[in-house]
């Protein structure tokens, strides 16, 4: 997935990750590789400030941004169609950090020893935006704004349950030092209680890989079978989530 950051000065920065940092994600960016790093080539952005930036003598009202993302750059290392078709949807999120400041003579200074304030479009329930399973959906359309009916993801229920299985395994290993292949032992470790009893699921299974296989395989694989479609989701300890029709 891709990340884009900007501020009120219209200073921008982009990066590409193959998975979240906490799972050993590989960052491809200009921070890591200089000019050879990935960036949103062709991106355009602009900032509007209702007031004066960083002027302690002016009470500013707000600032807004507008960004035009190049589809070709966003599809780097992706299997999504190019261009996206009407009805296609991607996962995405907005995240903003803001620090409290105080007037320090002729300029603003950050309040010391105070954490940043944080807003997200879709809550991730942690101070961590790199949890893509909690992100919102961005649906593509070719009609007027708000003129298209929303398309739901029929596999969202099993995706959600599969990630609950993942989080339960993380918590179980933190307490016991290893993963388990017994789903019944994980029920008390899920962030959402009784999620394994959901009517959207017909079966959940877990498979542990032997230590001899770990050079080639993850440590476990979980399978969540849908009760309403012909789909099943697989989840691994490296957070790789796949849905098979």
Tab-separated table of C-alpha atoms in Angstrom:
chain	number	residue	atom	x	y	z
A	1	UNK	CA	0.000	0.000	0.000
A	2	UNK	CA	0.979	3.630	-0.409
A	3	UNK	CA	1.198	6.520	2.038
A	4	UNK	CA	1.113	10.226	1.252
A	5	UNK	CA	1.880	13.016	3.717
A	6	UNK	CA	1.665	16.787	3.414
A	7	UNK	CA	1.521	19.888	5.578
A	8	UNK	CA	0.229	23.463	5.360
A	9	UNK	CA	3.399	24.493	3.518
A	10	UNK	CA	2.432	22.036	0.739
A	11	UNK	CA	5.524	20.011	1.550
A	12	UNK	CA	4.793	16.429	0.477
A	13	UNK	CA	6.274	12.965	0.941
A	14	UNK	CA	5.257	9.523	-0.299
A	15	UNK	CA	6.193	5.938	0.437
A	16	UNK	CA	5.279	2.402	-0.587
A	17	UNK	CA	5.038	-0.511	1.868
A	18	UNK	CA	4.607	-4.192	1.072
A	19	UNK	CA	3.094	-4.741	4.561
A	20	UNK	CA	2.833	-2.849	7.869
A	21	UNK	CA	6.025	-1.940	9.703
A	22	UNK	CA	5.181	-4.168	12.681
A	23	UNK	CA	5.155	-7.163	10.336
A	24	UNK	CA	8.562	-6.341	8.906
A	25	UNK	CA	7.240	-4.093	6.150
A	26	UNK	CA	9.699	-3.079	3.434
A	27	UNK	CA	9.632	0.672	2.815
A	28	UNK	CA	10.336	1.943	-0.692
A	29	UNK	CA	10.723	5.719	-0.511
A	30	UNK	CA	13.096	8.589	-1.142
A	31	UNK	CA	13.890	8.497	2.592
A	32	UNK	CA	15.381	5.030	2.130
A	33	UNK	CA	16.683	5.076	-1.450
A	34	UNK	CA	17.073	8.758	-2.245
A	35	UNK	CA	16.121	9.711	-5.795
A	36	UNK	CA	15.716	6.029	-6.701
A	37	UNK	CA	12.959	5.551	-4.132
A	38	UNK	CA	9.271	5.305	-5.002
A	39	UNK	CA	7.222	8.495	-5.163
A	40	UNK	CA	3.889	9.637	-6.583
A	41	UNK	CA	5.378	10.814	-9.869
A	42	UNK	CA	2.957	13.268	-11.465
A	43	UNK	CA	1.129	14.090	-8.226
A	44	UNK	CA	-0.268	17.604	-7.894
A	45	UNK	CA	-1.238	19.244	-4.615
A	46	UNK	CA	-2.332	22.651	-3.389
A	47	UNK	CA	-3.076	24.289	-0.038
A	48	UNK	CA	-5.520	27.045	0.886
A	49	UNK	CA	-5.066	28.862	4.197
A	50	UNK	CA	-7.808	31.046	5.585
A	51	UNK	CA	-5.427	33.286	7.516
A	52	UNK	CA	-1.649	33.539	7.651
A	53	UNK	CA	0.542	30.530	8.358
A	54	UNK	CA	2.555	30.649	11.586
A	55	UNK	CA	1.824	34.334	12.270
A	56	UNK	CA	1.132	34.844	15.982
A	57	UNK	CA	-0.508	38.211	15.239
A	58	UNK	CA	-3.205	36.706	13.008
A	59	UNK	CA	-5.998	34.389	14.128
A	60	UNK	CA	-6.221	31.890	11.275
A	61	UNK	CA	-9.496	30.026	10.667
A	62	UNK	CA	-8.625	26.849	8.776
A	63	UNK	CA	-6.591	25.309	6.000
A	64	UNK	CA	-7.625	22.893	3.256
A	65	UNK	CA	-5.806	20.756	0.717
A	66	UNK	CA	-6.514	19.399	-2.746
A	67	UNK	CA	-4.564	16.493	-4.224
A	68	UNK	CA	-4.583	14.852	-7.649
A	69	UNK	CA	-3.080	11.375	-7.380
A	70	UNK	CA	-1.654	9.741	-10.536
A	71	UNK	CA	-3.317	6.338	-10.895
A	72	UNK	CA	-0.279	4.796	-12.585
A	73	UNK	CA	1.916	5.597	-9.593
A	74	UNK	CA	-0.643	4.314	-7.090
A	75	UNK	CA	-0.896	1.008	-8.952
A	76	UNK	CA	2.810	0.259	-8.567
A	77	UNK	CA	3.156	-3.324	-7.255
A	78	UNK	CA	-0.611	-3.762	-7.431
A	79	UNK	CA	-2.912	-6.174	-9.240
A	80	UNK	CA	-5.809	-3.683	-9.429
A	81	UNK	CA	-7.195	-2.799	-12.856
A	82	UNK	CA	-5.863	0.263	-14.653
A	83	UNK	CA	-7.861	2.382	-14.872
A	84	UNK	CA	-10.268	1.337	-12.109
A	85	UNK	CA	-13.749	0.469	-13.341
A	86	UNK	CA	-16.980	1.942	-11.962
A	87	UNK	CA	-17.921	-0.070	-8.885
A	88	UNK	CA	-14.317	-1.024	-8.052
A	89	UNK	CA	-13.241	-0.176	-4.530
A	90	UNK	CA	-9.965	0.257	-2.707
A	91	UNK	CA	-9.208	0.444	1.000
A	92	UNK	CA	-7.991	3.845	2.223
A	93	UNK	CA	-7.843	6.121	5.239
A	94	UNK	CA	-7.167	9.714	6.245
A	95	UNK	CA	-4.998	10.511	9.233
A	96	UNK	CA	-4.037	13.841	10.770
A	97	UNK	CA	-1.578	14.646	13.525
A	98	UNK	CA	-1.605	18.006	15.290
A	99	UNK	CA	0.454	19.224	18.232
A	100	UNK	CA	-0.700	21.790	20.752
A	101	UNK	CA	1.405	24.944	20.558
A	102	UNK	CA	1.849	28.139	22.523
A	103	UNK	CA	2.918	31.664	21.595
A	104	UNK	CA	6.626	31.983	22.284
A	105	UNK	CA	7.542	35.601	21.560
A	106	UNK	CA	7.216	36.118	17.819
A	107	UNK	CA	6.558	32.465	16.940
A	108	UNK	CA	4.770	29.311	17.995
A	109	UNK	CA	6.450	26.513	19.942
A	110	UNK	CA	5.270	22.977	20.538
A	111	UNK	CA	3.986	22.228	24.037
A	112	UNK	CA	6.696	19.942	25.487
A	113	UNK	CA	6.021	16.405	26.684
A	114	UNK	CA	2.553	16.344	25.186
A	115	UNK	CA	1.495	13.712	22.629
A	116	UNK	CA	0.047	14.658	19.277
A	117	UNK	CA	-3.683	14.912	18.752
A	118	UNK	CA	-4.828	12.441	16.116
A	119	UNK	CA	-7.850	12.139	13.871
A	120	UNK	CA	-8.711	9.387	11.400
A	121	UNK	CA	-11.575	8.907	8.955
A	122	UNK	CA	-11.904	5.228	9.893
A	123	UNK	CA	-10.736	4.477	13.455
A	124	UNK	CA	-7.933	1.954	13.868
A	125	UNK	CA	-8.371	1.701	17.676
A	126	UNK	CA	-4.631	2.232	18.139
A	127	UNK	CA	-2.260	5.155	17.594
A	128	UNK	CA	-1.174	3.439	14.404
A	129	UNK	CA	-2.473	4.146	10.910
A	130	UNK	CA	-0.714	1.066	9.516
A	131	UNK	CA	-3.631	-1.289	10.213
A	132	UNK	CA	-5.196	-1.566	6.742
A	133	UNK	CA	-7.856	-4.049	7.831
A	134	UNK	CA	-9.603	-1.161	9.621
A	135	UNK	CA	-9.484	1.299	6.738
A	136	UNK	CA	-12.518	2.664	4.927
A	137	UNK	CA	-13.565	1.883	1.348
A	138	UNK	CA	-13.041	4.183	-1.635
A	139	UNK	CA	-15.475	3.387	-4.441
A	140	UNK	CA	-14.858	4.456	-8.027
A	141	UNK	CA	-17.676	5.800	-10.194
A	142	UNK	CA	-18.244	7.600	-13.490
A	143	UNK	CA	-21.417	9.453	-12.512
A	144	UNK	CA	-21.973	12.735	-10.715
A	145	UNK	CA	-20.808	13.061	-7.117
A	146	UNK	CA	-23.161	11.160	-4.787
A	147	UNK	CA	-25.007	9.839	-7.836
A	148	UNK	CA	-23.845	6.228	-7.484
A	149	UNK	CA	-25.213	3.589	-5.142
A	150	UNK	CA	-22.631	2.226	-2.710
A	151	UNK	CA	-21.225	-1.221	-3.509
A	152	UNK	CA	-20.677	-3.407	-0.460
A	153	UNK	CA	-17.811	-5.844	-0.082
A	154	UNK	CA	-19.461	-9.288	0.239
A	155	UNK	CA	-16.278	-10.667	1.772
A	156	UNK	CA	-15.887	-8.050	4.483
A	157	UNK	CA	-17.372	-10.324	7.204
A	158	UNK	CA	-14.832	-13.109	6.688
A	159	UNK	CA	-12.022	-10.581	6.272
A	160	UNK	CA	-12.966	-9.111	9.625
A	161	UNK	CA	-13.168	-12.486	11.359
A	162	UNK	CA	-9.842	-13.546	9.843
A	163	UNK	CA	-8.163	-10.457	11.299
A	164	UNK	CA	-9.747	-11.186	14.678
A	165	UNK	CA	-8.099	-14.601	14.421
A	166	UNK	CA	-4.787	-12.880	13.696
A	167	UNK	CA	-5.055	-10.541	16.704
A	168	UNK	CA	-6.070	-13.438	18.940
A	169	UNK	CA	-2.995	-15.398	17.876
A	170	UNK	CA	-0.771	-12.381	18.609
A	171	UNK	CA	-2.257	-12.058	22.107
A	172	UNK	CA	-2.084	-15.811	22.722
A	173	UNK	CA	1.585	-15.951	21.756
A	174	UNK	CA	2.413	-12.962	23.968
A	175	UNK	CA	0.979	-14.872	26.941
A	176	UNK	CA	2.046	-18.438	26.148
A	177	UNK	CA	5.102	-17.994	23.944
A	178	UNK	CA	3.727	-19.898	20.947
A	179	UNK	CA	0.810	-20.045	18.520
A	180	UNK	CA	-2.003	-22.584	18.755
A	181	UNK	CA	-4.014	-24.622	16.267
A	182	UNK	CA	-6.975	-24.858	18.665
A	183	UNK	CA	-9.518	-22.190	17.708
A	184	UNK	CA	-11.448	-22.686	20.950
A	185	UNK	CA	-8.433	-21.455	22.930
A	186	UNK	CA	-8.421	-18.152	21.050
A	187	UNK	CA	-11.983	-17.034	21.735
A	188	UNK	CA	-11.046	-15.101	24.867
A	189	UNK	CA	-8.241	-13.279	23.036
A	190	UNK	CA	-10.244	-11.698	20.208
A	191	UNK	CA	-10.728	-7.907	20.355
A	192	UNK	CA	-14.422	-8.476	19.557
A	193	UNK	CA	-16.069	-10.983	21.868
A	194	UNK	CA	-17.753	-14.136	20.503
A	195	UNK	CA	-16.767	-13.194	16.951
A	196	UNK	CA	-16.026	-16.826	16.055
A	197	UNK	CA	-19.715	-17.610	16.656
A	198	UNK	CA	-20.814	-15.113	14.004
A	199	UNK	CA	-23.543	-16.331	11.669
A	200	UNK	CA	-21.471	-15.211	8.667
A	201	UNK	CA	-18.940	-17.976	9.339
A	202	UNK	CA	-19.479	-21.674	8.713
A	203	UNK	CA	-16.047	-22.976	9.734
A	204	UNK	CA	-12.694	-21.801	11.118
A	205	UNK	CA	-9.530	-23.881	11.050
A	206	UNK	CA	-5.886	-23.392	11.981
A	207	UNK	CA	-2.758	-25.119	10.774
A	208	UNK	CA	0.643	-24.847	12.424
A	209	UNK	CA	3.780	-25.365	10.363
A	210	UNK	CA	6.619	-27.439	11.733
A	211	UNK	CA	9.900	-25.779	12.619
A	212	UNK	CA	11.524	-27.487	9.632
A	213	UNK	CA	9.077	-25.694	7.338
A	214	UNK	CA	9.564	-22.198	8.765
A	215	UNK	CA	12.299	-21.364	6.301
A	216	UNK	CA	9.719	-21.659	3.541
A	217	UNK	CA	6.393	-21.067	5.266
A	218	UNK	CA	4.755	-18.822	7.838
A	219	UNK	CA	4.285	-20.160	11.366
A	220	UNK	CA	0.543	-20.715	10.976
A	221	UNK	CA	-2.320	-20.310	8.539
A	222	UNK	CA	-5.938	-19.763	9.509
A	223	UNK	CA	-8.936	-20.340	7.245
A	224	UNK	CA	-12.321	-18.672	7.707
A	225	UNK	CA	-15.118	-20.100	5.524
A	226	UNK	CA	-18.123	-17.939	4.688
A	227	UNK	CA	-21.609	-19.185	5.539
A	228	UNK	CA	-23.267	-16.965	2.934
A	229	UNK	CA	-20.939	-17.027	-0.090
A	230	UNK	CA	-18.585	-19.523	-1.699
A	231	UNK	CA	-15.564	-17.642	-0.346
A	232	UNK	CA	-12.985	-18.329	2.301
A	233	UNK	CA	-10.304	-16.091	3.792
A	234	UNK	CA	-6.828	-17.184	4.803
A	235	UNK	CA	-4.669	-15.308	7.300
A	236	UNK	CA	-1.038	-15.880	8.261
A	237	UNK	CA	1.206	-14.712	11.082
A	238	UNK	CA	2.855	-12.210	8.700
A	239	UNK	CA	-0.607	-10.575	8.315
A	240	UNK	CA	-1.084	-11.698	4.720
A	241	UNK	CA	-4.847	-11.876	4.196
A	242	UNK	CA	-6.220	-13.485	1.030
A	243	UNK	CA	-9.812	-14.121	-0.052
A	244	UNK	CA	-10.531	-16.971	-2.432
A	245	UNK	CA	-13.810	-17.197	-4.286
